[in-house]
């Protein structure tokens, strides 16, 4: 048998199948003639260097992405001391604010960690006209002292700075003001605005009072009367700027009557807004219940415009005429003798020949005056509701039971309807009144961290409400 097998192999071939060899194919018992096994192509090693080069970039991207995700948003907070400027382009709100921190690693490498800035907002459109950096100091403040159509005069921790309203560029730093120069005082309490004389007054290092007329940048020696008025006032205390809005549970609505928040039950935080017209007729406004509701008042308003405020023309009026005008402003129904005593005091105080006030008669009994200890409950409140001259009232109340957010609601005095509403944080900054009947209110956005003021609310004469975000930046940290 072995011989036959051997013979068969030698005569006609082997008993095993030997498939034909094909280039690139493996002839193996594990393959079949119809499906031979084909080896994988040999991979080139040319891409290894590219992968090696991209590896650090991937690691860098991962690190930056992790840092980017972990970085908190910058803290933006509007500083007290807003101002309004009447310019040829229209009314501008001038808002000093601070922005601490950066949004991404690019800003962290190339930007300032602490920025104190000034932004100009067009009150007609709500657009930001310009946004400039004032300082990069950790603790530093600025406030609008006065404006002209060309310049804004800022009182800062470094002294007085004059800024161009066209583009926000600094015209003169504290030590660059002509006529003041190196004699300037690096403090905010050495400067003030004299509305009667329409000038910024400054106290220099030599104790001399100097004045800068609005629209100018040069300080000149003050005249004798101006120097006598301001010599003892400048340098004594820092600039006093209201930080928060003034609110109350009742207010005058001018020709509309009076307003009051009436509790739904004694001691309850929920109340309704009631308008009492001059004919003593009561009417509920807003159609809703306000939780911890407060009426915004105009007592906190501060104007910083070129137009003189309150004192314009006072020094040109005779003392007797001015006294009569002031007495006419007193409420009716005063106790007998009080008007005469006040008139006598005013005449003595306004008499330029009076040597101080020691000889004035004693103050009259003021226990009847509203808001003072022992005051009687007068029917008409003396504080005026903000927006009443435009036919609406602004109400601040709690937006949720937890008291984390509040709401600003604008209510029509004529129809009682809600004209607009906005959820805000718990803090509302001191408002300003702008030309044309607009109200400008710094506010904290909903759930704002630390209740920082980071938006501007513009309430129009028609009660419409526009929100302007403050402190926004692009990828590189530039204001957008």
XYZ file of C-alpha atoms in Angstrom:
480
model
C 0.000 0.000 0.000
C 2.767 2.309 0.824
C 4.328 1.500 -2.496
C 1.135 2.345 -4.375
C 0.767 5.644 -2.586
C 4.315 6.507 -3.271
C 3.984 5.521 -6.863
C 0.832 7.540 -7.311
C 2.555 10.596 -5.925
C 5.511 10.142 -8.147
C 3.492 9.348 -11.216
C 0.682 11.885 -11.224
C 1.063 14.254 -8.252
C 0.407 14.395 -4.547
C -2.764 13.453 -2.757
C -2.685 16.920 -1.115
C -4.115 19.943 -2.936
C -1.628 22.623 -3.776
C -3.469 25.778 -4.897
C -1.840 27.992 -7.461
C 0.281 30.768 -6.033
C -1.157 34.249 -6.535
C 0.940 37.333 -5.676
C -0.301 38.981 -2.476
C -2.324 35.975 -1.365
C -1.488 33.548 1.368
C -1.752 29.891 0.436
C -2.677 28.346 3.704
C -4.698 25.371 4.839
C -6.785 27.872 6.793
C -7.961 29.500 3.576
C -10.148 28.132 0.811
C -9.754 28.318 -2.934
C -12.758 30.589 -3.220
C -11.901 32.753 -0.187
C -8.168 32.797 0.279
C -6.805 34.846 3.143
C -5.346 38.200 2.086
C -2.813 39.870 4.349
C -3.465 43.435 5.552
C -1.518 46.021 3.632
C 1.648 47.275 5.190
C 0.948 50.698 6.761
C 3.281 53.545 6.109
C 4.993 55.176 9.103
C 5.032 58.580 7.501
C 2.082 59.923 9.702
C 3.763 59.054 12.964
C 5.641 62.353 13.125
C 2.457 64.355 12.532
C 0.639 62.550 15.326
C 3.582 63.154 17.606
C 3.499 66.870 16.778
C -0.251 67.170 17.370
C -0.117 65.487 20.769
C 1.081 68.607 22.684
C -1.579 70.674 20.959
C -4.247 68.254 22.101
C -2.957 68.324 25.666
C -2.800 72.131 25.584
C -6.357 72.299 24.249
C -7.548 69.967 26.983
C -5.895 72.078 29.681
C -7.263 75.350 28.270
C -10.717 73.826 27.883
C -10.688 72.678 31.493
C -9.560 76.129 32.697
C -12.127 77.837 30.458
C -14.949 75.733 31.853
C -13.863 76.298 35.438
C -13.419 80.074 35.144
C -16.353 82.057 36.574
C -17.814 85.047 34.784
C -16.355 88.437 35.715
C -18.028 90.344 38.511
C -19.618 93.524 37.150
C -20.938 96.200 39.477
C -22.126 99.712 38.689
C -20.603 102.253 41.044
C -22.703 104.991 42.641
C -22.315 108.357 40.989
C -24.103 108.087 37.636
C -24.647 111.183 35.554
C -26.685 112.462 32.620
C -25.160 114.502 29.802
C -27.074 116.585 27.267
C -24.976 116.465 24.083
C -25.603 117.361 20.436
C -26.119 113.652 19.722
C -28.759 113.409 22.447
C -28.915 112.543 26.131
C -26.319 110.108 27.444
C -26.266 108.142 30.678
C -22.715 108.072 32.054
C -22.164 104.954 34.130
C -18.951 104.275 36.091
C -18.575 100.579 36.839
C -16.011 97.976 37.834
C -15.313 94.607 36.202
C -13.220 92.144 38.195
C -11.969 88.885 36.698
C -11.778 87.376 33.211
C -13.988 85.075 31.158
C -11.338 82.942 29.445
C -7.564 82.252 29.489
C -6.938 84.718 26.644
C -8.305 87.572 28.750
C -6.394 86.234 31.745
C -3.077 86.502 29.850
C -3.620 89.784 28.022
C -6.286 91.671 29.990
C -6.490 93.544 33.286
C -7.785 91.632 36.272
C -9.356 94.700 37.885
C -10.865 97.339 35.660
C -12.696 100.505 36.600
C -14.502 101.792 33.523
C -16.937 104.423 32.261
C -19.640 103.633 29.705
C -21.882 106.084 27.853
C -25.370 104.822 26.992
C -27.599 106.531 24.420
C -30.909 107.036 26.224
C -32.864 107.148 22.980
C -31.674 103.806 21.573
C -30.167 102.058 24.586
C -26.902 101.532 22.645
C -23.512 101.825 24.306
C -21.761 104.706 22.568
C -18.334 104.044 24.098
C -16.824 102.111 26.983
C -13.373 103.126 28.279
C -11.020 101.998 31.026
C -10.303 104.532 33.766
C -8.114 102.582 36.181
C -6.765 99.106 36.958
C -6.408 99.639 40.698
C -8.026 97.121 43.012
C -9.920 99.715 45.081
C -10.833 102.813 43.104
C -14.026 104.783 42.488
C -15.248 107.506 40.175
C -18.401 109.613 40.160
C -19.870 112.086 37.685
C -19.584 115.539 39.198
C -20.966 117.606 36.296
C -21.216 117.618 32.512
C -21.206 120.062 29.663
C -22.122 119.284 26.052
C -18.418 118.570 25.446
C -16.989 117.093 28.637
C -17.775 115.042 31.707
C -16.018 116.044 34.926
C -15.260 112.978 37.046
C -14.262 113.124 40.683
C -12.103 110.084 41.484
C -9.864 108.721 44.207
C -6.976 110.243 42.253
C -8.564 113.680 41.878
C -10.462 115.381 39.061
C -10.437 113.882 35.561
C -11.953 115.492 32.466
C -13.263 113.120 29.762
C -14.352 113.927 26.207
C -18.002 113.004 25.617
C -17.370 112.335 21.934
C -15.298 109.174 22.354
C -14.572 108.776 26.069
C -10.921 109.752 25.767
C -9.300 111.495 28.724
C -8.711 115.172 28.023
C -6.875 115.901 31.269
C -5.705 113.702 34.120
C -5.699 115.195 37.639
C -2.137 116.500 37.308
C -2.648 117.746 33.738
C -5.392 120.311 34.296
C -4.058 123.740 33.254
C -4.001 126.136 36.172
C -3.976 123.268 38.700
C -1.177 120.943 37.589
C 1.012 119.534 40.343
C -0.930 121.465 42.992
C -3.936 119.154 42.650
C -5.223 117.093 45.584
C -5.587 113.339 44.996
C -8.888 112.991 46.810
C -12.548 113.240 45.886
C -13.385 115.634 48.729
C -11.405 118.506 47.219
C -13.853 119.056 44.352
C -17.494 120.108 44.009
C -19.977 121.528 41.505
C -21.234 125.072 42.002
C -24.537 125.100 40.124
C -25.188 128.803 40.748
C -21.928 129.754 39.064
C -21.928 126.831 36.608
C -18.424 125.757 37.440
C -16.445 122.966 39.046
C -14.576 124.221 42.105
C -11.332 122.723 43.366
C -9.139 123.157 46.416
C -5.410 123.011 45.629
C -2.467 122.036 47.822
C -1.886 125.690 48.759
C -5.398 126.034 50.156
C -6.578 128.194 47.269
C -9.997 127.707 45.636
C -9.968 127.467 41.854
C -12.817 127.211 39.378
C -13.270 125.461 36.032
C -16.225 126.876 34.060
C -18.362 124.158 32.486
C -17.191 123.537 28.952
C -13.595 124.447 29.814
C -10.565 122.549 31.048
C -8.510 125.334 32.659
C -8.685 126.136 36.355
C -8.579 129.824 37.274
C -8.401 131.469 40.713
C -11.894 131.822 42.158
C -13.288 135.246 42.879
C -13.658 136.432 46.446
C -17.307 135.377 46.844
C -16.748 131.910 45.394
C -13.667 131.378 47.528
C -15.545 132.431 50.656
C -18.387 130.051 49.826
C -16.235 126.960 49.249
C -13.064 127.428 51.265
C -14.472 125.744 54.383
C -16.530 123.140 52.546
C -13.926 121.530 50.325
C -11.634 118.973 51.846
C -13.776 118.256 54.899
C -15.627 115.151 53.779
C -15.854 112.774 50.863
C -18.401 113.190 48.081
C -21.771 111.981 49.313
C -23.515 109.898 46.670
C -26.709 107.944 47.305
C -26.169 104.268 46.534
C -29.679 102.827 46.652
C -33.085 103.922 45.516
C -35.348 105.629 48.020
C -38.640 103.832 48.556
C -41.685 104.284 50.747
C -45.121 102.899 51.453
C -46.800 106.182 50.492
C -46.059 109.078 48.193
C -47.539 112.056 46.453
C -48.598 111.544 42.839
C -48.706 115.262 42.086
C -51.862 116.295 40.233
C -53.068 112.687 40.327
C -53.437 112.706 44.128
C -51.612 110.423 46.546
C -50.464 106.798 46.516
C -50.291 104.223 49.288
C -49.510 100.526 49.663
C -52.427 99.185 51.710
C -51.794 95.846 53.538
C -54.416 93.199 52.822
C -54.433 92.412 56.532
C -52.629 93.931 59.534
C -48.973 92.957 59.521
C -49.186 91.045 56.248
C -46.413 91.579 53.667
C -48.935 91.517 50.812
C -50.521 94.826 49.873
C -52.408 96.586 47.110
C -51.570 99.887 45.437
C -54.277 102.501 45.959
C -54.539 105.941 44.355
C -56.548 108.613 46.153
C -57.418 111.406 43.732
C -57.880 115.079 44.768
C -61.620 114.406 45.256
C -60.789 111.695 47.856
C -61.930 108.879 45.589
C -59.891 105.684 45.943
C -58.927 103.399 43.091
C -56.757 100.266 43.057
C -53.904 100.249 40.542
C -52.020 97.359 38.994
C -54.771 94.783 39.390
C -52.551 92.569 41.558
C -51.158 92.020 45.015
C -47.625 93.202 45.704
C -45.475 91.257 48.178
C -43.296 93.587 50.235
C -44.273 96.318 47.791
C -42.510 99.698 47.911
C -43.022 102.879 45.869
C -39.918 104.391 44.291
C -39.497 108.034 45.333
C -37.816 110.993 43.711
C -36.096 112.167 46.878
C -32.932 110.358 45.928
C -32.562 111.984 42.519
C -29.292 113.692 41.787
C -28.710 115.731 38.653
C -25.285 116.236 37.128
C -25.951 118.186 33.967
C -24.721 121.430 32.537
C -28.060 123.035 33.344
C -27.923 124.463 36.836
C -29.953 122.583 39.391
C -31.892 124.327 42.099
C -29.577 127.289 42.657
C -29.554 128.883 39.223
C -30.254 132.614 39.574
C -30.492 132.517 43.346
C -27.603 134.907 43.871
C -29.233 137.481 41.583
C -32.545 137.669 43.496
C -33.095 140.148 46.319
C -33.277 138.457 49.709
C -36.879 139.590 50.249
C -38.101 138.208 46.906
C -36.315 134.910 47.402
C -37.725 134.611 50.901
C -41.280 135.041 49.633
C -40.698 132.389 46.954
C -39.429 129.946 49.549
C -42.257 130.681 51.955
C -44.777 130.066 49.169
C -43.412 126.524 48.931
C -44.380 125.737 52.511
C -47.504 123.597 52.950
C -50.763 125.191 53.926
C -52.190 124.918 57.381
C -49.063 125.794 59.322
C -49.485 126.696 63.010
C -49.795 130.441 63.784
C -46.485 132.250 64.016
C -44.410 129.530 62.324
C -44.475 131.230 58.924
C -43.358 134.535 60.419
C -40.481 132.902 62.281
C -39.320 131.070 59.155
C -39.536 134.252 57.094
C -37.427 136.105 59.642
C -34.822 133.335 59.654
C -34.650 133.205 55.863
C -34.207 136.977 55.581
C -31.393 136.908 58.122
C -29.699 133.917 56.511
C -29.854 135.477 53.041
C -28.713 138.904 54.189
C -25.131 139.244 52.976
C -24.380 141.546 55.848
C -25.382 139.017 58.481
C -22.471 137.801 60.572
C -23.262 134.142 60.999
C -26.480 132.855 62.494
C -26.029 133.038 66.288
C -28.536 135.868 66.639
C -31.368 134.116 64.854
C -34.514 133.411 66.823
C -35.090 129.856 68.006
C -36.442 127.350 65.557
C -40.215 127.052 65.554
C -41.940 123.952 66.785
C -41.543 121.428 63.980
C -43.364 118.522 65.593
C -46.152 118.913 63.057
C -43.842 118.475 60.055
C -44.136 115.116 58.228
C -41.358 112.633 58.773
C -40.134 114.166 62.056
C -40.589 112.632 65.525
C -43.968 113.514 66.916
C -45.345 114.478 63.523
C -49.035 114.257 62.996
C -50.396 112.050 60.235
C -51.037 114.523 57.444
C -53.342 113.506 54.619
C -50.882 114.471 51.887
C -47.416 112.846 51.851
C -44.559 115.142 50.923
C -42.366 112.697 48.932
C -43.238 112.362 45.251
C -43.501 109.041 43.440
C -40.955 108.591 40.704
C -42.514 108.909 37.235
C -45.654 110.660 38.525
C -44.947 113.655 36.294
C -45.099 111.256 33.327
C -48.335 109.572 34.453
C -46.953 106.355 35.936
C -45.515 104.957 39.144
C -42.678 102.470 39.736
C -43.216 99.664 42.245
C -40.579 97.302 43.630
C -41.812 94.063 45.221
C -40.691 90.480 45.896
C -40.874 88.233 42.829
C -40.801 85.000 44.846
C -41.565 83.847 48.349
C -37.880 83.226 49.127
C -37.056 86.876 48.532
C -34.099 86.048 46.270
C -35.417 88.110 43.382
C -37.533 91.214 43.148
C -39.567 92.826 40.416
C -39.869 96.344 39.064
C -43.351 97.131 37.791
C -44.466 100.269 35.968
C -48.153 101.073 36.552
C -50.234 103.700 34.739
C -51.821 106.309 36.997
C -54.547 106.954 34.433
C -55.739 103.431 33.592
C -54.255 101.434 36.460
C -52.780 98.940 34.000
C -49.311 97.430 34.227
C -47.251 99.058 31.470
C -44.085 96.974 31.861
C -42.340 94.683 34.319
C -38.873 93.267 34.921
C -37.513 90.687 37.379
C -34.388 92.040 39.096
C -32.093 91.141 41.952
C -32.644 92.393 45.440
C -30.673 95.581 44.934
C -31.820 98.659 43.007
C -29.415 101.570 42.662
C -30.179 105.236 43.072
C -32.062 106.481 39.979
C -31.554 109.547 37.834
C -34.038 111.626 35.881
C -33.096 112.379 32.288
C -34.337 115.002 29.804
C -37.563 114.016 28.107
C -39.029 112.268 31.128
C -36.876 109.128 31.154
C -35.877 107.414 34.383
C -32.489 105.695 34.625
C -32.132 102.965 37.257
C -29.076 100.801 37.970
C -30.252 97.300 38.874
C -28.992 93.849 39.707
C -29.992 91.206 37.192
C -32.003 88.158 38.297
C -29.934 85.938 40.622
C -27.009 88.362 40.351
C -24.020 87.252 42.374
C -23.631 89.328 45.551
C -26.426 91.556 44.233
C -23.963 93.460 42.069
C -25.565 96.083 39.846
C -24.888 94.871 36.314
C -27.672 96.333 34.193
C -29.327 99.662 33.484
C -33.102 99.987 33.324
C -34.423 102.800 31.136
C -38.064 103.679 31.800
C -39.513 105.840 29.045
C -42.172 108.535 29.408
C -44.741 106.036 28.118
C -43.815 103.518 30.814
C -41.893 101.215 28.490
C -38.857 99.512 29.991
C -35.560 98.872 28.219
C -32.711 96.778 29.674
C -29.068 97.637 28.912
C -26.431 95.099 29.940
C -23.279 96.610 31.440
C -19.777 95.119 31.248
C -20.149 92.652 28.356
C -16.902 91.606 26.613
C -15.790 89.728 23.511
C -13.299 86.818 23.299
C -10.320 89.098 23.927
C -11.901 90.998 26.820
C -12.814 94.090 24.833
C -16.223 95.685 25.524
C -18.811 94.647 22.947
